[in-house]
CSV table of C-alpha atoms in Angstrom, one decimal:
chain,number,residue,atom,x,y,z
A,1,MET,CA,-12.7,18.8,-7.0
A,2,GLY,CA,-13.3,16.1,-9.1
A,3,THR,CA,-14.5,12.5,-7.6
A,4,LEU,CA,-11.0,11.1,-9.2
A,5,LEU,CA,-8.7,13.6,-7.1
A,6,GLN,CA,-9.2,12.8,-4.0
A,7,THR,CA,-7.1,14.5,-0.4
A,8,LEU,CA,-5.7,13.0,1.6
A,9,PRO,CA,-6.5,12.2,5.5
A,10,ASP,CA,-4.5,14.9,8.1
A,11,GLY,CA,-2.4,13.2,10.6
A,12,PRO,CA,0.6,10.1,9.9
A,13,LEU,CA,0.3,7.7,7.2
A,14,ASP,CA,1.7,4.5,6.2
A,15,ILE,CA,1.9,4.4,2.6
A,16,VAL,CA,2.7,1.0,1.1
A,17,GLY,CA,3.9,-0.4,-2.2
A,18,ASP,CA,2.1,-2.3,-5.2
A,19,VAL,CA,0.4,-5.2,-3.5
A,20,HIS,CA,0.4,-7.7,-6.0
A,21,GLY,CA,-1.8,-10.3,-4.9
A,22,GLU,CA,0.4,-10.8,-1.5
A,23,LEU,CA,-1.9,-10.8,1.3
A,24,GLU,CA,0.2,-12.9,3.7
A,25,ALA,CA,3.0,-10.1,2.6
A,26,LEU,CA,0.4,-7.7,3.7
A,27,GLN,CA,-0.8,-9.2,6.5
A,28,ASN,CA,2.5,-9.1,7.9
A,29,LEU,CA,3.3,-5.5,6.7
A,30,LEU,CA,0.2,-4.8,8.8
A,31,LEU,CA,0.9,-6.2,12.1
A,32,HIS,CA,5.0,-4.8,12.0
A,33,LEU,CA,3.4,-1.7,11.2
A,34,GLY,CA,1.0,-2.0,14.7
A,35,TYR,CA,-2.2,-2.0,12.7
A,36,ASP,CA,-4.7,-4.9,14.7
A,37,SER,CA,-7.5,-7.1,11.9
A,38,GLU,CA,-9.4,-4.1,11.9
A,39,GLY,CA,-7.3,-1.9,10.7
A,40,ASN,CA,-7.1,-0.1,14.2
A,41,HIS,CA,-3.6,1.7,15.2
A,42,PRO,CA,-3.0,3.0,18.8
A,43,GLU,CA,-1.6,6.5,17.1
A,44,ARG,CA,-4.5,6.4,14.7
A,45,ARG,CA,-2.4,6.7,12.0
A,46,HIS,CA,-4.1,5.9,8.4
A,47,LEU,CA,-2.6,3.7,5.6
A,48,ILE,CA,-2.5,4.7,2.0
A,49,PHE,CA,-2.3,1.9,-0.8
A,50,VAL,CA,-0.7,2.9,-3.7
A,51,GLY,CA,-2.8,1.1,-6.5
A,52,ASP,CA,-1.8,-2.5,-8.5
A,53,LEU,CA,-3.4,-4.4,-5.6
A,54,VAL,CA,-3.8,-7.0,-7.7
A,55,ASP,CA,-2.4,-9.9,-10.6
A,56,ARG,CA,0.9,-11.7,-10.1
A,57,GLY,CA,0.6,-13.1,-6.2
A,58,PRO,CA,-1.5,-15.9,-5.3
A,59,ASP,CA,-4.5,-14.0,-4.1
A,60,SER,CA,-5.6,-10.7,-5.6
A,61,LEU,CA,-9.2,-11.3,-4.5
A,62,GLY,CA,-8.0,-12.0,-0.5
A,63,VAL,CA,-5.7,-8.6,-0.7
A,64,VAL,CA,-8.8,-6.4,-2.8
A,65,ARG,CA,-11.3,-8.0,0.1
A,66,LEU,CA,-9.0,-6.7,3.0
A,67,VAL,CA,-7.9,-3.6,1.8
A,68,ALA,CA,-12.0,-3.0,1.1
A,69,LYS,CA,-13.2,-3.2,4.9
A,70,LEU,CA,-10.3,-1.2,6.1
A,71,MET,CA,-11.6,1.6,3.4
A,72,ARG,CA,-15.1,0.4,5.4
A,73,ASN,CA,-13.4,0.8,8.6
A,74,GLY,CA,-12.3,4.3,7.6
A,75,ALA,CA,-8.9,2.5,8.5
A,76,ALA,CA,-7.5,3.1,4.8
A,77,SER,CA,-7.8,5.3,1.5
A,78,CYS,CA,-6.9,3.5,-1.8
A,79,ILE,CA,-5.4,5.1,-5.7
A,80,VAL,CA,-6.0,3.0,-9.1
A,81,GLY,CA,-3.4,1.2,-10.3
A,82,ASN,CA,-2.8,0.2,-13.7
A,83,HIS,CA,-3.0,-3.5,-12.9
A,84,GLU,CA,-6.6,-1.7,-11.9
A,85,LEU,CA,-7.1,0.6,-15.0
A,86,ASN,CA,-6.5,-3.3,-17.2
A,87,LEU,CA,-9.0,-5.0,-15.2
A,88,LEU,CA,-12.2,-2.3,-15.9
A,89,LEU,CA,-11.0,-1.9,-19.2
A,90,GLY,CA,-11.5,-5.8,-20.2
A,91,LYS,CA,-7.6,-5.7,-21.2
A,92,ARG,CA,-6.0,-9.4,-20.4
A,93,ARG,CA,-2.3,-9.3,-19.4
A,94,ALA,CA,0.0,-12.0,-18.1
A,95,GLY,CA,-0.8,-12.3,-14.5
A,96,ASN,CA,-3.9,-11.3,-14.4
A,97,GLU,CA,-5.2,-14.7,-16.2
A,98,TRP,CA,-6.9,-15.2,-12.5
A,99,PHE,CA,-9.4,-12.5,-12.8
A,100,TRP,CA,-10.8,-14.4,-16.1
A,101,GLY,CA,-11.0,-17.3,-14.3
A,102,GLU,CA,-7.8,-19.0,-16.2
A,103,SER,CA,-4.8,-20.2,-14.5
A,104,GLN,CA,-1.5,-19.3,-15.1
A,105,GLU,CA,1.5,-20.9,-16.2
A,106,LEU,CA,5.7,-20.1,-16.3
A,107,ARG,CA,6.4,-19.4,-19.9
A,108,ASP,CA,10.3,-21.7,-19.5
A,109,ASN,CA,8.4,-24.9,-17.8
A,110,GLY,CA,4.6,-24.8,-17.3
A,111,HIS,CA,4.4,-25.1,-14.0
A,112,LEU,CA,1.1,-23.7,-12.8
A,113,ILE,CA,1.3,-20.7,-10.8
A,114,GLU,CA,-0.2,-20.9,-7.3
A,115,GLN,CA,-2.9,-18.3,-7.5
A,116,VAL,CA,-6.8,-18.1,-6.3
A,117,LEU,CA,-9.5,-17.8,-9.6
A,118,ALA,CA,-12.3,-15.7,-9.6
A,119,ASP,CA,-15.4,-16.2,-10.9
A,120,ASP,CA,-18.3,-14.3,-12.2
A,121,SER,CA,-19.5,-12.8,-8.7
A,122,THR,CA,-16.0,-11.7,-7.3
A,123,ARG,CA,-15.4,-10.4,-11.1
A,124,VAL,CA,-18.0,-8.1,-10.3
A,125,GLU,CA,-16.7,-7.3,-6.6
A,126,ILE,CA,-13.7,-6.4,-7.8
A,127,MET,CA,-15.0,-4.3,-10.7
A,128,LEU,CA,-18.1,-2.3,-7.9
A,129,PHE,CA,-14.2,-2.4,-5.9
A,130,ILE,CA,-12.1,-0.4,-8.0
A,131,LEU,CA,-15.0,1.9,-10.0
A,132,ARG,CA,-15.0,3.5,-6.8
A,133,LEU,CA,-11.4,4.3,-6.2
A,134,PRO,CA,-9.8,8.3,-7.4
A,135,LEU,CA,-6.6,8.4,-9.0
A,136,ALA,CA,-5.0,10.2,-7.2
A,137,LEU,CA,-4.5,11.9,-3.2
A,138,GLN,CA,-2.8,15.3,-2.5
A,139,ARG,CA,-2.6,18.1,0.8
A,140,ALA,CA,-0.7,20.5,1.1
A,141,ASP,CA,3.0,18.7,2.3
A,142,LEU,CA,2.5,15.2,0.1
A,143,ARG,CA,1.1,13.9,-2.9
A,144,VAL,CA,0.4,10.0,-3.4
A,145,VAL,CA,0.2,9.1,-7.2
A,146,HIS,CA,0.6,4.7,-9.0
A,147,ALA,CA,2.8,5.5,-11.7
A,148,CYS,CA,3.6,10.0,-12.1
A,149,TRP,CA,2.9,12.7,-11.0
A,150,ASP,CA,2.3,14.7,-14.1
A,151,ALA,CA,0.9,18.1,-13.1
A,152,ARG,CA,-1.1,18.8,-16.6
A,153,ALA,CA,-2.4,15.3,-16.1
A,154,VAL,CA,-3.4,16.2,-12.2
A,155,LYS,CA,-4.7,20.1,-13.4
A,156,GLN,CA,-7.1,17.7,-15.8
A,157,LEU,CA,-9.0,15.7,-12.9
A,158,GLN,CA,-9.5,19.0,-10.7
A,159,ASP,CA,-12.3,19.4,-12.5
A,160,VAL,CA,-13.3,16.5,-13.5
A,161,GLN,CA,-16.7,15.2,-12.6
A,162,CYS,CA,-17.0,12.0,-15.6
A,163,GLY,CA,-16.0,8.4,-13.9
A,164,LEU,CA,-12.5,7.2,-14.9
A,165,VAL,CA,-13.1,4.9,-17.8
A,166,GLU,CA,-15.2,7.6,-19.5
A,167,LEU,CA,-12.5,9.9,-19.1
A,168,PHE,CA,-9.8,7.3,-20.5
A,169,TYR,CA,-12.0,6.8,-23.7
A,170,ASP,CA,-12.7,10.0,-24.0
A,171,SER,CA,-9.1,11.1,-23.3
A,172,GLU,CA,-8.1,8.3,-25.8
A,173,GLN,CA,-10.5,9.1,-28.7
A,174,ALA,CA,-9.9,13.4,-28.4
A,175,ILE,CA,-5.9,12.6,-28.5
A,176,THR,CA,-6.3,10.0,-31.5
A,177,MET,CA,-8.4,12.7,-33.9
A,178,SER,CA,-5.9,15.6,-33.0
A,179,THR,CA,-2.5,13.7,-34.4
A,180,VAL,CA,-4.6,11.7,-36.7
A,181,ALA,CA,-5.6,15.1,-37.7
A,182,ALA,CA,-1.5,16.1,-37.7
A,183,GLY,CA,-0.8,14.1,-39.8
A,184,HIS,CA,0.3,10.4,-38.3
A,185,LYS,CA,-0.9,7.5,-38.7
A,186,ARG,CA,-3.2,5.7,-36.1
A,187,ASN,CA,-0.7,3.3,-34.7
A,188,SER,CA,2.4,5.5,-34.9
A,189,MET,CA,5.2,5.6,-32.3
A,190,THR,CA,3.9,9.4,-32.4
A,191,ALA,CA,0.2,8.9,-31.9
A,192,ASN,CA,0.7,5.5,-29.4
A,193,LEU,CA,3.5,7.7,-27.1
A,194,ALA,CA,0.7,10.5,-27.6
A,195,ARG,CA,-2.3,8.0,-26.3
A,196,GLN,CA,0.5,7.2,-23.1
A,197,ASN,CA,2.0,11.1,-22.4
A,198,ASP,CA,-1.3,13.1,-23.1
A,199,ASN,CA,-3.9,10.9,-21.5
A,200,PRO,CA,-4.0,11.9,-17.6
A,201,VAL,CA,-5.6,8.7,-17.0
A,202,THR,CA,-2.8,6.3,-18.4
A,203,VAL,CA,-0.1,9.2,-17.5
A,204,LEU,CA,-0.8,8.5,-13.7
A,205,THR,CA,-1.2,5.1,-13.3
A,206,SER,CA,2.0,3.6,-16.2
A,207,GLY,CA,3.6,7.0,-16.6
A,208,GLN,CA,5.4,8.9,-18.5
A,209,GLU,CA,7.3,7.2,-21.3
A,210,ARG,CA,10.0,7.7,-25.0
A,211,PRO,CA,11.8,6.4,-27.7
A,212,THR,CA,14.7,4.3,-26.7
A,213,ASP,CA,17.7,4.0,-28.6
A,214,GLU,CA,18.2,0.0,-27.9
A,215,PRO,CA,15.0,-2.1,-28.2
A,216,PHE,CA,14.6,-4.4,-25.7
A,217,ARG,CA,12.2,-7.8,-24.7
A,218,ALA,CA,9.5,-7.3,-22.2
A,219,GLY,CA,6.0,-9.3,-22.0
A,220,GLY,CA,6.9,-11.0,-24.5
A,221,GLN,CA,7.7,-8.4,-27.6
A,222,THR,CA,10.4,-6.0,-28.8
A,223,ARG,CA,10.1,-2.5,-26.8
A,224,HIS,CA,11.0,0.4,-29.0
A,225,VAL,CA,9.7,2.9,-25.7
A,226,GLU,CA,11.5,2.7,-22.3
A,227,ARG,CA,9.5,4.7,-18.9
A,228,VAL,CA,11.0,7.7,-18.0
A,229,PRO,CA,12.2,9.2,-14.4
A,230,TRP,CA,10.4,11.7,-14.3
A,231,TRP,CA,11.0,12.6,-10.6
A,232,GLU,CA,14.6,13.4,-12.1
A,233,SER,CA,13.1,16.6,-12.5
A,234,TYR,CA,10.8,16.2,-10.5
A,235,GLU,CA,11.6,20.4,-8.4
A,236,ASP,CA,8.6,20.6,-6.1
A,237,GLN,CA,9.0,20.9,-2.1
A,238,ILE,CA,5.5,19.1,-1.3
A,239,GLU,CA,6.7,15.2,-1.3
A,240,VAL,CA,5.5,12.8,-3.8
A,241,VAL,CA,4.8,8.9,-3.3
A,242,PHE,CA,4.3,6.3,-6.3
A,243,GLY,CA,5.0,2.9,-6.7
A,244,HIS,CA,4.9,1.6,-9.7
A,245,TYR,CA,8.6,0.8,-10.6
A,246,TRP,CA,10.1,-2.5,-9.3
A,247,ARG,CA,12.5,-0.3,-7.1
A,248,ALA,CA,15.2,-3.5,-6.2
A,249,LEU,CA,16.9,-3.7,-2.7
A,250,ASP,CA,20.3,-4.8,-4.1
A,251,PRO,CA,20.5,-3.2,-7.8
A,252,ASP,CA,23.1,-5.5,-8.3
A,253,ASN,CA,20.6,-8.4,-8.1
A,254,ARG,CA,16.7,-7.5,-9.2
A,255,ALA,CA,14.3,-9.7,-8.8
A,256,VAL,CA,13.6,-8.5,-12.9
A,257,LYS,CA,15.6,-7.5,-15.5
A,258,ARG,CA,14.1,-6.4,-18.9
A,259,GLY,CA,14.2,-3.0,-19.5
A,260,PRO,CA,16.4,-0.3,-18.5
A,261,TYR,CA,16.4,0.2,-14.5
A,262,LEU,CA,15.8,4.0,-13.4
A,263,PHE,CA,17.2,3.9,-10.2
A,264,GLY,CA,21.4,3.5,-11.2
A,265,ASP,CA,22.7,2.3,-8.0
A,266,ARG,CA,21.2,4.5,-5.2
A,267,PRO,CA,20.5,2.6,-2.2
A,268,TYR,CA,16.4,1.5,-1.6
A,269,HIS,CA,16.6,3.7,0.4
A,270,GLN,CA,17.3,7.2,-0.4
A,271,ALA,CA,14.8,9.9,-1.8
A,272,LEU,CA,14.3,11.0,-5.3
A,273,GLY,CA,14.7,13.7,-7.4
A,274,PRO,CA,16.6,17.5,-7.0
A,275,LEU,CA,14.7,18.1,-3.8
A,276,HIS,CA,14.7,14.3,-2.8
A,277,SER,CA,11.5,15.0,-2.3
A,278,ALA,CA,10.5,11.8,-4.1
A,279,TYR,CA,10.1,8.4,-3.2
A,280,CYS,CA,9.3,4.9,-4.9
A,281,VAL,CA,7.7,2.1,-2.5
A,282,ASP,CA,6.9,-0.4,-5.2
A,283,PHE,CA,10.3,-3.4,-4.2
A,284,SER,CA,9.4,-5.4,-6.7
A,285,VAL,CA,6.8,-8.2,-4.8
A,286,GLY,CA,5.6,-8.6,-7.6
A,287,TYR,CA,7.6,-10.9,-8.8
A,288,ARG,CA,7.8,-13.0,-5.6
A,289,ASN,CA,5.1,-15.8,-6.4
A,290,VAL,CA,7.0,-16.4,-10.2
A,291,ALA,CA,10.1,-17.1,-7.9
A,292,ARG,CA,8.1,-19.3,-5.8
A,293,ALA,CA,6.8,-21.3,-8.8
A,294,LYS,CA,10.7,-21.2,-10.0
A,295,GLY,CA,11.6,-22.6,-6.3
A,296,ASP,CA,14.7,-19.7,-6.1
A,297,VAL,CA,12.5,-17.5,-3.5
A,298,SER,CA,15.5,-17.3,-1.6
A,299,ARG,CA,17.4,-16.1,-4.0
A,300,ARG,CA,15.3,-13.0,-5.0
A,301,SER,CA,15.3,-10.0,-3.0
A,302,THR,CA,11.9,-8.6,-2.8
A,303,ALA,CA,9.5,-6.9,0.0
A,304,LEU,CA,6.1,-5.4,0.2
A,305,ALA,CA,7.1,-2.2,2.0
A,306,ALA,CA,5.4,1.1,3.1
A,307,MET,CA,6.8,4.5,4.0
A,308,ARG,CA,5.7,5.9,7.4
A,309,HIS,CA,4.8,9.4,6.9
A,310,PRO,CA,6.5,12.4,8.1
A,311,GLU,CA,8.8,9.8,10.2
A,312,ARG,CA,10.5,10.0,6.6
A,313,GLU,CA,11.1,5.6,7.8
A,314,LEU,CA,10.9,2.5,5.2
A,315,MET,CA,9.2,-1.0,6.8
A,316,LEU,CA,9.4,-4.3,5.0
A,317,ASP,CA,7.1,-6.9,5.8
A,318,SER,CA,10.4,-8.8,7.1
A,319,GLY,CA,10.1,-7.0,9.9
A,320,GLU,CA,13.1,-4.7,9.1
A,321,THR,CA,12.6,-0.7,9.3
A,322,VAL,CA,15.2,1.9,7.9
A,323,ALA,CA,15.6,5.1,8.0
A,324,ILE,CA,15.3,7.5,4.6
A,325,THR,CA,18.3,9.2,3.1
A,326,GLY,CA,18.5,12.5,1.3
A,327,THR,CA,21.4,12.3,0.0
């Protein structure tokens, strides 16, 4: 097995969704889950982080340092999300200004979004941490990935011995050469979708995409492709847990309304897929810091959450617990 696909530890797990720099929410969640400050748990449980530790929230550096400590203590494992990948590739995106030592402002009123800013030394610290992380974790009864469990992509990881960045660029180059040889322009939709869906790094960290019949605005630009709810065709009995997709505690009061909402009117505690063996643990906590800057936190429904396995129970950073249902 390659270094980018690793084995989940045995025993009971707590699988934490996208943290996005919300250090206080993470500390609260760990307390409610029963962990002490060093990551010890009376039931010897183990923490799994699905990636996207960073960006948007007030203290990405603090989150990385806490998770790194938990990992050193043998209490946690973590995989790469698309936000960590962007940092590795040097891509500037809305929400990761902090990494470049820059302040972020709200687009509509210019108010600053409070964030701890990185400097040269902390940038190196963060990059070295990310470079040690795998892309996916698995064991006989469970799979964990940031965005999409794509069987073809996971198979490619099994024998890969190179690093994540090398795999990304090698795959992108091969895909670009193939699409151009097939007569498609380098930046055509066909070529772009191939680079998204056929590169094992991108599909595992940001999911499958397809053309959309109705273009929409997101990230300051018009989008002509949309995310694919791949879990609707996930027909494996092995459970898979992922983040990434901004699920809502209340579908009628979504924190972020750009783009199609992939979960319909399903309750947030409902498992997904034909066999109810897929579950998304991202509950839009990445919006919380923007909400603070706008002064509308009380009107938004977000949470940092963890799925307890094998109990199939969801714990929120508020301390609320709810059983995961299968229908």
